[in-house]
Amino acid sequence: MIAVFLRELRLALRHPAEALAAVLFFVIVCALFPFGVGPSPEALARLAPGALVTAALLAALLPLDRLFAAEAEDGSLDLLLTTGLPPAGLAAAKAAAHWVVTGLPLLLATPIASALLALPAEAWGVAVLALGLASAVLSLLGTLGAALTLGARRGGVLLPLLVLPLAVPVVIFAAGAIEAASAGAEPRPFLLLLAAFLAGALPLAPLAAGAALREG
């Protein structure tokens, strides 16, 4: 499992364009909001929590459609499934690598996006933490979606339709945590709920993704 995880990181380092594209998408979407709603800091600050979370989750979706597809096309996925590593372990390693390659760069870009949206500086730390938990959940759900749509026609179109409805609670609580921090309230309940979602997704999503890979 560790070998698969390190292999994914090496492949990402050789082809960093996908991770860079996700970060640029995240920053550009946040930069477009001032043009759409006006430069008023008050209006931007009201929209900032939802805009940050939505832009980050959409950006994290970009590389998911190729999570298993390239290996399925060249036959290496079949070899990985015959190494003795359970399919759930393979899915978990893929999800962890996706979060490291895509989620961590998004967290590094969060202060820039927060500044573009006029989010109060005291809420930036909570924004990073909330997006870290939310993006981890999305990596797990996205791995499940990628396994379910593997081999399907127009799988790249089906994947967001499967994953985004499941991510709605994550969006709500992540935005709630950021909004609470920007208003001077306590964000801890929202963060704990996000952590609970992550604790539930950690065992369940890889098991379901592994079953989909085995059936596929």
mmCIF file of C-alpha atoms in Angstrom:
data_model
loop_
_atom_site.group_PDB
_atom_site.id
_atom_site.type_symbol
_atom_site.label_atom_id
_atom_site.label_comp_id
_atom_site.label_asym_id
_atom_site.label_seq_id
_atom_site.Cartn_x
_atom_site.Cartn_y
_atom_site.Cartn_z
ATOM 1 C CA MET A 1 0.000 0.000 0.000
ATOM 2 C CA ILE A 2 2.862 2.368 0.829
ATOM 3 C CA ALA A 3 4.533 1.424 -2.463
ATOM 4 C CA VAL A 4 1.364 2.327 -4.401
ATOM 5 C CA PHE A 5 1.118 5.623 -2.515
ATOM 6 C CA LEU A 6 4.757 6.523 -3.269
ATOM 7 C CA ARG A 7 4.298 5.484 -6.897
ATOM 8 C CA GLU A 8 1.369 7.911 -7.220
ATOM 9 C CA LEU A 9 3.483 10.711 -5.749
ATOM 10 C CA ARG A 10 6.324 9.999 -8.183
ATOM 11 C CA LEU A 11 3.936 10.063 -11.131
ATOM 12 C CA ALA A 12 2.487 13.358 -9.913
ATOM 13 C CA LEU A 13 5.958 14.885 -9.601
ATOM 14 C CA ARG A 14 6.757 13.858 -13.170
ATOM 15 C CA HIS A 15 3.522 15.429 -14.429
ATOM 16 C CA PRO A 16 2.743 18.365 -12.111
ATOM 17 C CA ALA A 17 0.394 20.078 -14.576
ATOM 18 C CA GLU A 18 -2.786 18.546 -13.083
ATOM 19 C CA ALA A 19 -2.074 19.745 -9.540
ATOM 20 C CA LEU A 20 -1.040 23.159 -10.835
ATOM 21 C CA ALA A 21 -4.206 23.378 -12.930
ATOM 22 C CA ALA A 22 -6.347 22.646 -9.853
ATOM 23 C CA VAL A 23 -4.635 25.387 -7.835
ATOM 24 C CA LEU A 24 -4.915 27.913 -10.660
ATOM 25 C CA PHE A 25 -8.585 27.042 -11.137
ATOM 26 C CA PHE A 26 -9.190 27.603 -7.409
ATOM 27 C CA VAL A 27 -7.473 30.995 -7.354
ATOM 28 C CA ILE A 28 -9.008 32.191 -10.631
ATOM 29 C CA VAL A 29 -12.552 31.292 -9.559
ATOM 30 C CA CYS A 30 -12.060 33.202 -6.296
ATOM 31 C CA ALA A 31 -10.590 36.133 -8.240
ATOM 32 C CA LEU A 32 -13.679 36.293 -10.465
ATOM 33 C CA PHE A 33 -16.093 36.897 -7.591
ATOM 34 C CA PRO A 34 -15.099 40.568 -7.072
ATOM 35 C CA PHE A 35 -15.896 41.193 -10.747
ATOM 36 C CA GLY A 36 -19.290 39.535 -10.424
ATOM 37 C CA VAL A 37 -20.541 41.002 -7.138
ATOM 38 C CA GLY A 38 -18.525 44.206 -6.996
ATOM 39 C CA PRO A 39 -15.461 45.201 -4.992
ATOM 40 C CA SER A 40 -17.324 45.948 -1.752
ATOM 41 C CA PRO A 41 -15.421 44.193 1.079
ATOM 42 C CA GLU A 42 -18.661 43.666 3.028
ATOM 43 C CA ALA A 43 -20.371 41.883 0.126
ATOM 44 C CA LEU A 44 -17.295 39.786 -0.620
ATOM 45 C CA ALA A 45 -16.856 38.800 3.030
ATOM 46 C CA ARG A 46 -20.452 37.517 3.141
ATOM 47 C CA LEU A 47 -19.853 35.358 0.077
ATOM 48 C CA ALA A 48 -16.320 34.274 0.985
ATOM 49 C CA PRO A 49 -17.085 31.124 3.063
ATOM 50 C CA GLY A 50 -19.299 29.492 0.458
ATOM 51 C CA ALA A 51 -17.161 30.672 -2.450
ATOM 52 C CA LEU A 52 -13.955 29.295 -0.911
ATOM 53 C CA VAL A 53 -15.399 25.876 -0.177
ATOM 54 C CA THR A 54 -17.200 25.519 -3.494
ATOM 55 C CA ALA A 55 -14.182 26.613 -5.550
ATOM 56 C CA ALA A 56 -11.855 24.279 -3.632
ATOM 57 C CA LEU A 57 -14.117 21.256 -4.014
ATOM 58 C CA LEU A 58 -14.641 21.877 -7.735
ATOM 59 C CA ALA A 59 -10.887 22.284 -8.202
ATOM 60 C CA ALA A 60 -10.223 19.015 -6.380
ATOM 61 C CA LEU A 61 -12.587 17.240 -8.782
ATOM 62 C CA LEU A 62 -10.494 18.094 -11.844
ATOM 63 C CA PRO A 63 -7.914 15.243 -11.675
ATOM 64 C CA LEU A 64 -10.308 12.601 -10.332
ATOM 65 C CA ASP A 65 -11.551 11.277 -13.658
ATOM 66 C CA ARG A 66 -8.036 9.962 -14.459
ATOM 67 C CA LEU A 67 -7.495 8.366 -11.043
ATOM 68 C CA PHE A 68 -7.987 4.806 -12.342
ATOM 69 C CA ALA A 69 -8.677 5.372 -16.045
ATOM 70 C CA ALA A 70 -5.089 5.556 -17.321
ATOM 71 C CA GLU A 71 -4.115 2.350 -15.497
ATOM 72 C CA ALA A 72 -7.253 0.592 -16.685
ATOM 73 C CA GLU A 73 -6.399 1.501 -20.276
ATOM 74 C CA ASP A 74 -2.845 0.137 -20.231
ATOM 75 C CA GLY A 75 -3.633 -2.911 -18.094
ATOM 76 C CA SER A 76 -1.585 -1.949 -15.049
ATOM 77 C CA LEU A 77 -4.712 -1.754 -12.885
ATOM 78 C CA ASP A 78 -5.255 -5.480 -13.390
ATOM 79 C CA LEU A 79 -1.679 -6.121 -12.286
ATOM 80 C CA LEU A 80 -2.123 -3.956 -9.189
ATOM 81 C CA LEU A 81 -5.233 -5.920 -8.278
ATOM 82 C CA THR A 82 -3.268 -9.208 -8.467
ATOM 83 C CA THR A 83 -0.385 -8.125 -6.212
ATOM 84 C CA GLY A 84 -2.118 -9.307 -3.038
ATOM 85 C CA LEU A 85 -3.062 -5.798 -1.949
ATOM 86 C CA PRO A 86 -6.824 -5.748 -1.250
ATOM 87 C CA PRO A 87 -8.790 -3.504 -3.636
ATOM 88 C CA ALA A 88 -9.833 -1.372 -0.656
ATOM 89 C CA GLY A 89 -6.153 -0.811 0.185
ATOM 90 C CA LEU A 90 -5.454 0.219 -3.402
ATOM 91 C CA ALA A 91 -8.353 2.682 -3.293
ATOM 92 C CA ALA A 92 -7.183 4.078 0.056
ATOM 93 C CA ALA A 93 -3.645 4.605 -1.277
ATOM 94 C CA LYS A 94 -5.049 6.374 -4.354
ATOM 95 C CA ALA A 95 -7.251 8.615 -2.202
ATOM 96 C CA ALA A 96 -4.352 9.535 0.091
ATOM 97 C CA ALA A 97 -2.128 10.372 -2.872
ATOM 98 C CA HIS A 98 -4.884 12.480 -4.449
ATOM 99 C CA TRP A 99 -5.225 14.507 -1.247
ATOM 100 C CA VAL A 100 -1.474 15.048 -0.941
ATOM 101 C CA VAL A 101 -1.091 16.017 -4.608
ATOM 102 C CA THR A 102 -4.243 18.136 -4.937
ATOM 103 C CA GLY A 103 -5.538 18.950 -1.465
ATOM 104 C CA LEU A 104 -2.304 20.212 0.089
ATOM 105 C CA PRO A 105 -1.545 22.696 -2.736
ATOM 106 C CA LEU A 106 -5.105 24.010 -2.410
ATOM 107 C CA LEU A 107 -4.525 24.585 1.297
ATOM 108 C CA LEU A 108 -1.336 26.507 0.527
ATOM 109 C CA ALA A 109 -3.316 28.711 -1.882
ATOM 110 C CA THR A 110 -6.166 29.293 0.602
ATOM 111 C CA PRO A 111 -4.692 32.485 2.151
ATOM 112 C CA ILE A 112 -4.357 34.010 -1.325
ATOM 113 C CA ALA A 113 -7.945 33.101 -2.200
ATOM 114 C CA SER A 114 -9.132 34.373 1.199
ATOM 115 C CA ALA A 115 -7.456 37.728 0.591
ATOM 116 C CA LEU A 116 -9.073 37.979 -2.862
ATOM 117 C CA LEU A 117 -12.483 37.455 -1.224
ATOM 118 C CA ALA A 118 -11.831 39.934 1.598
ATOM 119 C CA LEU A 119 -12.178 37.258 4.262
ATOM 120 C CA PRO A 120 -11.039 38.606 7.668
ATOM 121 C CA ALA A 121 -7.490 37.519 8.424
ATOM 122 C CA GLU A 122 -8.503 35.987 11.757
ATOM 123 C CA ALA A 123 -10.594 33.406 9.852
ATOM 124 C CA TRP A 124 -7.803 32.270 7.542
ATOM 125 C CA GLY A 125 -6.557 29.537 9.889
ATOM 126 C CA VAL A 126 -10.046 28.093 10.286
ATOM 127 C CA ALA A 127 -10.500 28.262 6.509
ATOM 128 C CA VAL A 128 -7.350 26.197 5.983
ATOM 129 C CA LEU A 129 -8.445 23.643 8.593
ATOM 130 C CA ALA A 130 -12.012 23.414 7.259
ATOM 131 C CA LEU A 131 -10.830 23.037 3.670
ATOM 132 C CA GLY A 132 -8.288 20.437 4.757
ATOM 133 C CA LEU A 133 -11.008 18.262 6.302
ATOM 134 C CA ALA A 134 -13.446 18.910 3.447
ATOM 135 C CA SER A 135 -10.902 18.130 0.736
ATOM 136 C CA ALA A 136 -9.923 14.888 2.502
ATOM 137 C CA VAL A 137 -13.559 13.784 2.501
ATOM 138 C CA LEU A 138 -13.855 14.735 -1.164
ATOM 139 C CA SER A 139 -10.729 12.725 -2.037
ATOM 140 C CA LEU A 140 -12.348 9.654 -0.481
ATOM 141 C CA LEU A 141 -15.729 10.269 -2.131
ATOM 142 C CA GLY A 142 -14.033 11.083 -5.429
ATOM 143 C CA THR A 143 -12.074 7.826 -5.327
ATOM 144 C CA LEU A 144 -15.355 5.996 -4.852
ATOM 145 C CA GLY A 145 -16.906 7.890 -7.760
ATOM 146 C CA ALA A 146 -13.901 7.223 -9.989
ATOM 147 C CA ALA A 147 -14.116 3.499 -9.236
ATOM 148 C CA LEU A 148 -17.856 3.407 -9.924
ATOM 149 C CA THR A 149 -17.537 5.228 -13.258
ATOM 150 C CA LEU A 150 -14.480 3.267 -14.408
ATOM 151 C CA GLY A 151 -15.101 2.018 -17.923
ATOM 152 C CA ALA A 152 -18.356 3.949 -18.300
ATOM 153 C CA ARG A 153 -18.938 6.080 -21.344
ATOM 154 C CA ARG A 154 -18.612 9.765 -20.452
ATOM 155 C CA GLY A 155 -17.335 8.802 -17.032
ATOM 156 C CA GLY A 156 -15.838 12.262 -16.605
ATOM 157 C CA VAL A 157 -19.344 13.723 -16.841
ATOM 158 C CA LEU A 158 -20.896 11.157 -14.510
ATOM 159 C CA LEU A 159 -18.246 11.557 -11.820
ATOM 160 C CA PRO A 160 -19.242 15.079 -10.636
ATOM 161 C CA LEU A 161 -22.916 14.086 -10.760
ATOM 162 C CA LEU A 162 -22.173 11.234 -8.354
ATOM 163 C CA VAL A 163 -19.777 13.011 -6.022
ATOM 164 C CA LEU A 164 -21.165 16.541 -5.663
ATOM 165 C CA PRO A 165 -24.532 15.550 -4.095
ATOM 166 C CA LEU A 166 -22.657 13.481 -1.515
ATOM 167 C CA ALA A 167 -20.420 16.456 -0.767
ATOM 168 C CA VAL A 168 -23.288 18.860 0.030
ATOM 169 C CA PRO A 169 -23.112 18.315 3.844
ATOM 170 C CA VAL A 170 -19.357 18.869 3.710
ATOM 171 C CA VAL A 171 -19.852 22.162 1.867
ATOM 172 C CA ILE A 172 -22.455 23.300 4.403
ATOM 173 C CA PHE A 173 -20.350 22.596 7.490
ATOM 174 C CA ALA A 174 -17.059 23.824 6.024
ATOM 175 C CA ALA A 175 -18.685 27.109 4.980
ATOM 176 C CA GLY A 176 -20.353 27.307 8.394
ATOM 177 C CA ALA A 177 -17.006 26.969 10.172
ATOM 178 C CA ILE A 178 -15.438 29.732 8.079
ATOM 179 C CA GLU A 179 -18.464 31.997 8.515
ATOM 180 C CA ALA A 180 -18.452 31.463 12.272
ATOM 181 C CA ALA A 181 -14.742 32.311 12.498
ATOM 182 C CA SER A 182 -15.175 35.471 10.405
ATOM 183 C CA ALA A 183 -18.068 36.581 12.640
ATOM 184 C CA GLY A 184 -16.105 35.967 15.837
ATOM 185 C CA ALA A 185 -18.208 32.934 16.821
ATOM 186 C CA GLU A 186 -17.035 29.446 17.765
ATOM 187 C CA PRO A 187 -16.241 27.280 14.684
ATOM 188 C CA ARG A 188 -15.477 24.152 16.720
ATOM 189 C CA PRO A 189 -18.895 22.419 16.292
ATOM 190 C CA PHE A 190 -18.668 22.694 12.499
ATOM 191 C CA LEU A 191 -15.096 21.399 12.478
ATOM 192 C CA LEU A 192 -16.061 18.450 14.673
ATOM 193 C CA LEU A 193 -18.881 17.567 12.278
ATOM 194 C CA LEU A 194 -16.427 17.693 9.374
ATOM 195 C CA ALA A 195 -14.074 15.432 11.319
ATOM 196 C CA ALA A 196 -16.995 13.046 11.932
ATOM 197 C CA PHE A 197 -17.708 12.907 8.190
ATOM 198 C CA LEU A 198 -14.031 12.150 7.580
ATOM 199 C CA ALA A 199 -14.031 9.442 10.259
ATOM 200 C CA GLY A 200 -17.013 7.808 8.560
ATOM 201 C CA ALA A 201 -15.617 8.097 5.046
ATOM 202 C CA LEU A 202 -12.156 6.734 5.950
ATOM 203 C CA PRO A 203 -13.265 3.090 6.290
ATOM 204 C CA LEU A 204 -16.419 3.116 4.146
ATOM 205 C CA ALA A 205 -15.315 4.872 0.942
ATOM 206 C CA PRO A 206 -12.241 2.654 0.266
ATOM 207 C CA LEU A 207 -14.286 -0.491 0.965
ATOM 208 C CA ALA A 208 -16.996 0.601 -1.476
ATOM 209 C CA ALA A 209 -14.406 1.720 -4.066
ATOM 210 C CA GLY A 210 -12.573 -1.593 -3.701
ATOM 211 C CA ALA A 211 -15.807 -3.501 -4.299
ATOM 212 C CA ALA A 212 -16.454 -1.407 -7.428
ATOM 213 C CA LEU A 213 -12.933 -2.096 -8.713
ATOM 214 C CA ARG A 214 -13.313 -5.813 -8.055
ATOM 215 C CA GLU A 215 -16.633 -5.950 -9.893
ATOM 216 C CA GLY A 216 -15.333 -3.765 -12.723
#
